[in-house]
Short mmCIF file of C-alpha atoms in Angstrom, two decimals:
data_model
loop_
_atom_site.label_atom_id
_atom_site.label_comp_id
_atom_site.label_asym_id
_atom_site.label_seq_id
_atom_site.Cartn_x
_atom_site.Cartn_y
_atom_site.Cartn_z
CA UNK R 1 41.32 92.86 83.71
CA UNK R 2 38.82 95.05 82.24
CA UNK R 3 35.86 93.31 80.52
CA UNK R 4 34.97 94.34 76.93
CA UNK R 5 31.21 95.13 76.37
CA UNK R 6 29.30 95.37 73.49
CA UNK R 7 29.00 99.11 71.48
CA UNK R 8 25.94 100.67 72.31
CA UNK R 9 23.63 100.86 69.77
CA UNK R 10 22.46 103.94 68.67
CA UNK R 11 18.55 105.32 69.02
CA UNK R 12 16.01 107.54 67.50
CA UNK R 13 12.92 109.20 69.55
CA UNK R 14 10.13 108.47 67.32
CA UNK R 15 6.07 109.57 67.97
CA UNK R 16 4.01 106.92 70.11
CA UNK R 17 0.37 106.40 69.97
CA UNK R 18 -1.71 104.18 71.63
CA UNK R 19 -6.02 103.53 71.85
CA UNK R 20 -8.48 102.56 74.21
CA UNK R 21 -11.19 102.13 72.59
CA UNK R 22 -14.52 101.90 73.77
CA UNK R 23 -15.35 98.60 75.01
CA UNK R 24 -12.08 97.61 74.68
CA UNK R 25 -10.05 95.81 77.41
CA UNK R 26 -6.77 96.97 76.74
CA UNK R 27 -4.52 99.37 75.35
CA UNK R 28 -2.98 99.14 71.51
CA UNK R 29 -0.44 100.61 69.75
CA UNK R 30 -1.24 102.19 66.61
CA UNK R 31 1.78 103.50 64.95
CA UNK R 32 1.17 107.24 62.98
CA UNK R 33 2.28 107.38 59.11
CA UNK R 34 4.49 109.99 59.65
CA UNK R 35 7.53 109.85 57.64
CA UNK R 36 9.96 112.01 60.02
CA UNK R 37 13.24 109.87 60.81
CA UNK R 38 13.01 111.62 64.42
CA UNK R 39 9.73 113.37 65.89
CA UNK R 40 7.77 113.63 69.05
CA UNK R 41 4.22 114.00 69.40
CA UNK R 42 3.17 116.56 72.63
CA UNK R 43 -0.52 116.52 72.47
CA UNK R 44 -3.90 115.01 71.04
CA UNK R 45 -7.41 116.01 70.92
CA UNK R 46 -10.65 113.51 69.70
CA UNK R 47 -14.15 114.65 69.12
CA UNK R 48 -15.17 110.88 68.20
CA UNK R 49 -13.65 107.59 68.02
CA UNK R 50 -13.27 108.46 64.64
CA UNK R 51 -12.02 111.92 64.68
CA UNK R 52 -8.70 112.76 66.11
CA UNK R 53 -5.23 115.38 65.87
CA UNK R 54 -2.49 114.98 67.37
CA UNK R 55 0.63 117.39 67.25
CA UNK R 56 4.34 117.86 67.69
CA UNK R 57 7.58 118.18 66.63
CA UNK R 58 10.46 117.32 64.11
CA UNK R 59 14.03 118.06 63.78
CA UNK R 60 12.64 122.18 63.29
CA UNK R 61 9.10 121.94 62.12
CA UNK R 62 5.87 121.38 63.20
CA UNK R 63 4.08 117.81 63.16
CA UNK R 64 0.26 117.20 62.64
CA UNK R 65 -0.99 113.67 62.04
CA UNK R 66 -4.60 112.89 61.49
CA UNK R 67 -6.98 109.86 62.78
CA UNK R 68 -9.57 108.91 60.54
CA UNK R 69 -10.78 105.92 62.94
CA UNK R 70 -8.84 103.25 60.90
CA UNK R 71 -5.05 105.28 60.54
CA UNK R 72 -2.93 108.18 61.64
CA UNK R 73 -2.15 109.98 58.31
CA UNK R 74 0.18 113.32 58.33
CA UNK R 75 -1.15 116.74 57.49
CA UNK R 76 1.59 119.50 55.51
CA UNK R 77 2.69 121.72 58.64
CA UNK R 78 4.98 124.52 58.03
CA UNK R 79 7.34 126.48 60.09
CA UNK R 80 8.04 130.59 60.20
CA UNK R 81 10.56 131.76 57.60
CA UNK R 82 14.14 131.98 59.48
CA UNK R 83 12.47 130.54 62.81
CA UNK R 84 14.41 127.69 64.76
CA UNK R 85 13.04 124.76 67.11
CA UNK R 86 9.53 124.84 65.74
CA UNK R 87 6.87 122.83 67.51
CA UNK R 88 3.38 122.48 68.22
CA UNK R 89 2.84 121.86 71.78
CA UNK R 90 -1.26 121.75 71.97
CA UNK R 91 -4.05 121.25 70.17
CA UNK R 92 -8.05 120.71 70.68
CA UNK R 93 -11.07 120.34 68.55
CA UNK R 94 -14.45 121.76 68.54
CA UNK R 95 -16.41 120.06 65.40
CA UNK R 96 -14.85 118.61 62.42
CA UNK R 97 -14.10 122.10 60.57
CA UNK R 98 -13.01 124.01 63.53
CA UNK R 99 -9.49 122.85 65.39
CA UNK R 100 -6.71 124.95 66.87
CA UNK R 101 -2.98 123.68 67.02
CA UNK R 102 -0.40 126.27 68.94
CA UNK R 103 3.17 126.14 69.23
CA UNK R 104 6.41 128.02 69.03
CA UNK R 105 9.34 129.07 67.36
CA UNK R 106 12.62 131.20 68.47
CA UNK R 107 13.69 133.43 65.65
CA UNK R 108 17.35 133.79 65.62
CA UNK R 109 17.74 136.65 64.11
CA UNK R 110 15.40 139.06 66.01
CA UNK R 111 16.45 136.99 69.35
CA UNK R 112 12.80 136.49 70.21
CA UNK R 113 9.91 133.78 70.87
CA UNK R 114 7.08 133.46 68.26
CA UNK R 115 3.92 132.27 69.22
CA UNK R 116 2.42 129.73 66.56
CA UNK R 117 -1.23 129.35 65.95
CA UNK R 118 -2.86 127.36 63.50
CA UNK R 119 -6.84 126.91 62.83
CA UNK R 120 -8.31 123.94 60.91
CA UNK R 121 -11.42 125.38 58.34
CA UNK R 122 -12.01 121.40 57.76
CA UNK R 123 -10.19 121.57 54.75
CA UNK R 124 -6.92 122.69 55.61
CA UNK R 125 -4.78 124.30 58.69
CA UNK R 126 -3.95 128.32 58.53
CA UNK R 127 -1.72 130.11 60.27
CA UNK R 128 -2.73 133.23 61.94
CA UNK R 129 0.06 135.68 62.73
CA UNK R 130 0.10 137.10 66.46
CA UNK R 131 2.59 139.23 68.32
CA UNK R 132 5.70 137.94 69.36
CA UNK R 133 7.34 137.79 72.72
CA UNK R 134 5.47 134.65 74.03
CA UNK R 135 4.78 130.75 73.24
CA UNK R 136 2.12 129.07 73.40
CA UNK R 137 1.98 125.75 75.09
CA UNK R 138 -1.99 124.58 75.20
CA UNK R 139 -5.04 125.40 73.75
CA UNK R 140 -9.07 124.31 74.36
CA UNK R 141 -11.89 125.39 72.59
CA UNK R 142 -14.96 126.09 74.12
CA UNK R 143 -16.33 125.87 70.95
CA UNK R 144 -16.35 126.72 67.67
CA UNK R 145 -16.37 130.18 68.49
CA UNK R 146 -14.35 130.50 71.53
CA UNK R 147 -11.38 129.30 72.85
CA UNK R 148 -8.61 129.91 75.66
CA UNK R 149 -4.67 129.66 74.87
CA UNK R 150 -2.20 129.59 77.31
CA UNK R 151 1.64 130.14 77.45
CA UNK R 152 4.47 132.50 78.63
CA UNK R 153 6.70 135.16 77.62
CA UNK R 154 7.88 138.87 78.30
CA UNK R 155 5.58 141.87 78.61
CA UNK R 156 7.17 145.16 76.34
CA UNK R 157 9.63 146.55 78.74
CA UNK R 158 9.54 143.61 81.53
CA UNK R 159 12.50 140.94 81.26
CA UNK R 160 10.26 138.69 83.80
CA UNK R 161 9.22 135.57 82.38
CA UNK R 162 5.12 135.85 83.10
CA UNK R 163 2.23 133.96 81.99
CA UNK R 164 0.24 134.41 79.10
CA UNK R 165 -3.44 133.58 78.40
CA UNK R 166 -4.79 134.53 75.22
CA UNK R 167 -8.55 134.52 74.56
CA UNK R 168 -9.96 133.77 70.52
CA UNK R 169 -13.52 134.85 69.12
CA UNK R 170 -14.29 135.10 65.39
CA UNK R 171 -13.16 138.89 66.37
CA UNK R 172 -9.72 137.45 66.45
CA UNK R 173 -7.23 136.80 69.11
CA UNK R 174 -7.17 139.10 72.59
CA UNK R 175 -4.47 139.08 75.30
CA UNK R 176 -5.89 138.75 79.14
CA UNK R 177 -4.66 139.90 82.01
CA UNK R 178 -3.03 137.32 84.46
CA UNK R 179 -1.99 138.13 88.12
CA UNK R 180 1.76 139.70 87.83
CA UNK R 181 3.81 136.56 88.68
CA UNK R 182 7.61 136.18 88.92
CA UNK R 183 8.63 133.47 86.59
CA UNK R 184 5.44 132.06 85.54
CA UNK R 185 4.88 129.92 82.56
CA UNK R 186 1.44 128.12 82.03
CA UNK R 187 1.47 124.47 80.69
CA UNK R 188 -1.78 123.47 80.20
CA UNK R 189 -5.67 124.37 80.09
CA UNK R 190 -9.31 122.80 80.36
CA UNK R 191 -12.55 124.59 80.14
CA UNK R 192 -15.96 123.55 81.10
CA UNK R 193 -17.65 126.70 79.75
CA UNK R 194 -16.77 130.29 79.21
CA UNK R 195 -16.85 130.45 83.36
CA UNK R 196 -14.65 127.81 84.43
CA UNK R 197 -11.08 127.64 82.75
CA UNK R 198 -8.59 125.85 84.61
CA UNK R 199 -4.36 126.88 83.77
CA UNK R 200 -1.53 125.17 85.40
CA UNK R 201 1.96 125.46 85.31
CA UNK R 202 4.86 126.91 87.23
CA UNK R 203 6.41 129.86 89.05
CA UNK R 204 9.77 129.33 89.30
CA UNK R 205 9.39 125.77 90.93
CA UNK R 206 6.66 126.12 92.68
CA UNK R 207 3.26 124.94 91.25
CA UNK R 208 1.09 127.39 89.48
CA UNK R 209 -3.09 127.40 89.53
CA UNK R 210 -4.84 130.14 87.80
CA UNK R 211 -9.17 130.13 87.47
CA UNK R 212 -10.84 132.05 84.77
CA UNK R 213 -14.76 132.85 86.58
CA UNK R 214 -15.87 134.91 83.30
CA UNK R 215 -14.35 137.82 84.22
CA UNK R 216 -11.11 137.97 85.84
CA UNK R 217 -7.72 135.26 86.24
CA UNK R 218 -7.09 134.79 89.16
CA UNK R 219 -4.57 132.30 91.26
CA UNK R 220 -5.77 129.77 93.42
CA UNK R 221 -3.98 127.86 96.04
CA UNK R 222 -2.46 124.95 94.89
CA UNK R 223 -1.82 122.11 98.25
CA UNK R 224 1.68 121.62 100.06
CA UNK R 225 4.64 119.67 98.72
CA UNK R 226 2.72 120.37 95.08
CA UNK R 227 5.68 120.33 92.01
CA UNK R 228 5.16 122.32 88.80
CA UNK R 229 1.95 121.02 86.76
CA UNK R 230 2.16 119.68 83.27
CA UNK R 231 -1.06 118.69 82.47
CA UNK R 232 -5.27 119.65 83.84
CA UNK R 233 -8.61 117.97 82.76
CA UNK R 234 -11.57 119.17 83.60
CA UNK R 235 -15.50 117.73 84.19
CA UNK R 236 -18.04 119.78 85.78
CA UNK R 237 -17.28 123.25 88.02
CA UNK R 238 -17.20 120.44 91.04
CA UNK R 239 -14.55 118.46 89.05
CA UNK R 240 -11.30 118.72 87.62
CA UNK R 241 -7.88 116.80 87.45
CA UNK R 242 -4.02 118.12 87.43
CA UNK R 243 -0.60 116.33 87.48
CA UNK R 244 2.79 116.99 88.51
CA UNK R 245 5.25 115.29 87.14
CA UNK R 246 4.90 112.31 89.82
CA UNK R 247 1.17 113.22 91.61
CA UNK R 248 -2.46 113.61 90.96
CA UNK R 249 -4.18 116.36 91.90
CA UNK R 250 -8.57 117.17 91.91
CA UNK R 251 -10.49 120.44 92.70
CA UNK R 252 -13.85 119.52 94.91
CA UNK R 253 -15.29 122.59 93.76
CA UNK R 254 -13.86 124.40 97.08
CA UNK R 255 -10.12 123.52 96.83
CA UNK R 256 -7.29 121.05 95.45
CA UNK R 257 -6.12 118.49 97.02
CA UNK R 258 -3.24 115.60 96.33
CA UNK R 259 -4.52 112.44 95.82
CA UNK R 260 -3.09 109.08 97.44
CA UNK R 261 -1.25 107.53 94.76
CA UNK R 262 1.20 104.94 96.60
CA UNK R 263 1.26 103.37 92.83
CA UNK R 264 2.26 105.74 90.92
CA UNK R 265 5.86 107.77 89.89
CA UNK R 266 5.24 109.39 87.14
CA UNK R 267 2.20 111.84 85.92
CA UNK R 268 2.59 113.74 82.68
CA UNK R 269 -0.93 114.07 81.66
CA UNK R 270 -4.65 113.26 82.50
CA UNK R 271 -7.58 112.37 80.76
CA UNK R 272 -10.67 111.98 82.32
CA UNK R 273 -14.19 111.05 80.84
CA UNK R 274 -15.71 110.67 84.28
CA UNK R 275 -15.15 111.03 88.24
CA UNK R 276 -14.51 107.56 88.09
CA UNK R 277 -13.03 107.36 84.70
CA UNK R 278 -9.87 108.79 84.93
CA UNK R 279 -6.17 107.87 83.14
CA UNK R 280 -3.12 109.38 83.75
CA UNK R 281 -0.06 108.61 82.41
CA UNK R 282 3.86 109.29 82.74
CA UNK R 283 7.21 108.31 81.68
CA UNK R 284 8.57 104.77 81.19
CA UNK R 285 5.33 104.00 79.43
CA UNK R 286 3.40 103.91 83.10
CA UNK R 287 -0.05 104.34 83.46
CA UNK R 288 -2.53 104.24 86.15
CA UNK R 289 -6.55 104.11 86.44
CA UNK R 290 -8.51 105.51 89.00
CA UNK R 291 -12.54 103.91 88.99
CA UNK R 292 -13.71 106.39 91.58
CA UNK R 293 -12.32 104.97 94.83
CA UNK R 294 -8.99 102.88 93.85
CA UNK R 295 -6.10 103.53 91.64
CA UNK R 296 -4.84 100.61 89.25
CA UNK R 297 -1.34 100.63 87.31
CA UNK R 298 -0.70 99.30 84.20
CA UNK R 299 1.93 99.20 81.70
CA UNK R 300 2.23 100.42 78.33
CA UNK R 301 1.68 97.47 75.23
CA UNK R 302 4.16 96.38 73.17
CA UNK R 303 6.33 97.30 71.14
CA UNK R 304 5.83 100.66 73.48
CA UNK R 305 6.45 99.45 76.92
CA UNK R 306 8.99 101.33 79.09
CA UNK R 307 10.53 102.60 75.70
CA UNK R 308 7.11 105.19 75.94
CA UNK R 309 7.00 108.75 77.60
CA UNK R 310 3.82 109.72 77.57
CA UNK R 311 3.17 114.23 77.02
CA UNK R 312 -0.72 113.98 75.75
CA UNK R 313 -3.29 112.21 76.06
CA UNK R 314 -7.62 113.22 75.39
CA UNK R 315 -10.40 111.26 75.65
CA UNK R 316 -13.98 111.07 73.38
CA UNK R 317 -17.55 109.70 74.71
CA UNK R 318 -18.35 107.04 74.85
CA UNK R 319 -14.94 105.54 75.88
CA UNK R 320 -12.21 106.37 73.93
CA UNK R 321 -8.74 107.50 75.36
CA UNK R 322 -5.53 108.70 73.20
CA UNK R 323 -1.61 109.19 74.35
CA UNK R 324 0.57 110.25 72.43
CA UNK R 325 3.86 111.03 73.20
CA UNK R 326 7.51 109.53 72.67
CA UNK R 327 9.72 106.04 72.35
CA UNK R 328 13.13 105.15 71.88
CA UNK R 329 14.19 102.97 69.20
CA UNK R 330 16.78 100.81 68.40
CA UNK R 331 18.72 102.20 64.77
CA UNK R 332 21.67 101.10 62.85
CA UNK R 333 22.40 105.27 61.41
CA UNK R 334 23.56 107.78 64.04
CA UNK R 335 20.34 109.37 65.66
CA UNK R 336 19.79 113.40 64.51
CA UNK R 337 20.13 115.96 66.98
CA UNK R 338 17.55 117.43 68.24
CA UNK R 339 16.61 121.01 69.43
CA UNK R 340 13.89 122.58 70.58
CA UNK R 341 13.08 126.26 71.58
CA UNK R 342 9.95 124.84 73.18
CA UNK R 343 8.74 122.52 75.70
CA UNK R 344 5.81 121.70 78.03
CA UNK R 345 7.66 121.20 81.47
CA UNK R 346 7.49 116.93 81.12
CA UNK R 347 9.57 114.72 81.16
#
């Protein structure tokens, strides 16, 4: 005899945020005033403990929220006319008038990508038009006057999917040239200065590593049982960080290595604000700490907990760290269905 069981109750994904603010000793939850029934934040930048974007997705727009030090307040975002699955995947900040959110769209019609860039003047957020073809998934600005944005799409004539990089002066907006590789789609990018840009991502599903020196891209050996990589922070020329869906990777300056995490199973993204400062953070609302020899695990607060999938995260001196990123929640109306035409490899 079959045993009845109660109806399932239906859920929304809804944006998660959470602080660690300097001096603090543990993590908090601080909910964003956005007023979306369904959204999902992918990514965050801070230039102070006071000063913060994050951005993402609704049902088919964009989604920019604010941080002010005290609350998360949403900022108008708009999508292109007849464009589907709009998103912003990536954003990062330079001062308090200069920002760049990018994104992407899928118009229907023309049966094409459309790469989305926005720039903040400190008053309000523009959109810039570029070529289409490609997305963008991540963005960092070397300052206010330079910055690196990476993605994929299709070169005029080629049906390969290949990586994009996409370099921005006050001149305007300039496609690089990346190594010709089959099926490659960059995820994410840090900068140290205008001579060390890290990209990660994918080629097929292999791990992809490309290295910007000033002059040329080029692709650098990524270590042995290495999965795609979602996410890359970097420190010093000597120092940077990448994750892989379940690992940790660091660059010594000569090469990149996996790190021993026996504590960790999930890596989306990775914030670091020193060698021995350094968060990373996955699915199921798991995080982990490394202090420069050990790594720690810890869980997400409530209400997040294991509801949370972390996408984003940044961090600001002296100690502040952001993620943003997802949660299930309980809801007594059917949950909308969502679609999008754009995503940054995590899960």
């Amino acid at each position: 005899m079959s045993q009845s069981r109660a109806p399932l109750r239906p859920t929304r994904v809804r944006g998660a945020t959470m602080l660690l603010g300097d001096g603090a000793a543990a993590w908090t939850a601080v909910p964003a005033d956005v007023s979306e029934p369904q959204y999902l934040l992918n990514d965050v930048t801070a230039l102070s403990p006071s000063e913060a974007w994050a951005v993402g997705q609704a049902q088919d727009h964009p989604v920019v929220a604010h941080w002010d030090g005290t609350h998360w307040t949403a900022a108008p975002a708009e999508r292109p006319p007849g464009a589907v699955g709009a998103g912003l995947l990536g954003v990062d900040v330079a001062a308090r008038a200069a920002a760049i959110a990018v994104g992407g769209a899928f118009d229907r019609l023309a049966g094409e990508n459309i790469p989305l860039v926005q720039h903040w003047d400190g008053a309000r957020w523009n959109a810039v038009e570029l070529g289409r073809g490609h997305v963008l998934t991540d963005v960092t600005m070397l300052s206010a006057a330079e910055a690196w944005a990476v993605g994929h799409g299709f070169r005029p004539g080629d049906e390969d999917l290949t990586p994009v990089a996409l370099h921005w002066t006050p001149g305007g907006w300039a496609r690089a040239t990346t190594p010709p590789i089959s099926r490659g789609r960059l995820l994410a990018v840090a900068a140290t200065s205008p001579r060390d840009v890290w990209a990660v991502g994918a080629a097929g599903r292999s791990p992809l590593i490309l290295h910007y020196d000033g002059r040329v891209w080029s692709r650098v050996r990524s270590p042995a049982g290495s999965r795609p990589l979602t996410d890359v922070a970097a420190l010093t020329p000597s120092d940077a960080w990448a994750v892989d869906g379940g690992g940790v990777l660091c660059w010594n300056g000569r090469s990149w290595r996996r790190m021993d995490t026996p504590l960790l199973t999930s890596a989306n993204t990775v914030s670091a604000l020193a060698p021995s400062d350094v968060w990373v953070a996955g699915a199921r609302g798991e995080l982990a700490h490394f202090d420069g020899r050990n790594w720690s695990r810890a869980g997400s607060p409530p209400p997040l907990g294991e509801a949370a999938v972390w996408l984003g995260s940044a961090s600001a001196a002296p100690r502040t760290v952001w993620m943003v990123g997802s949660q299930q929640t309980a809801d007594s109306a059917p949950a909308l269905r969502h679609t999008y035409a754009t995503d940054r490899g995590k899960s």
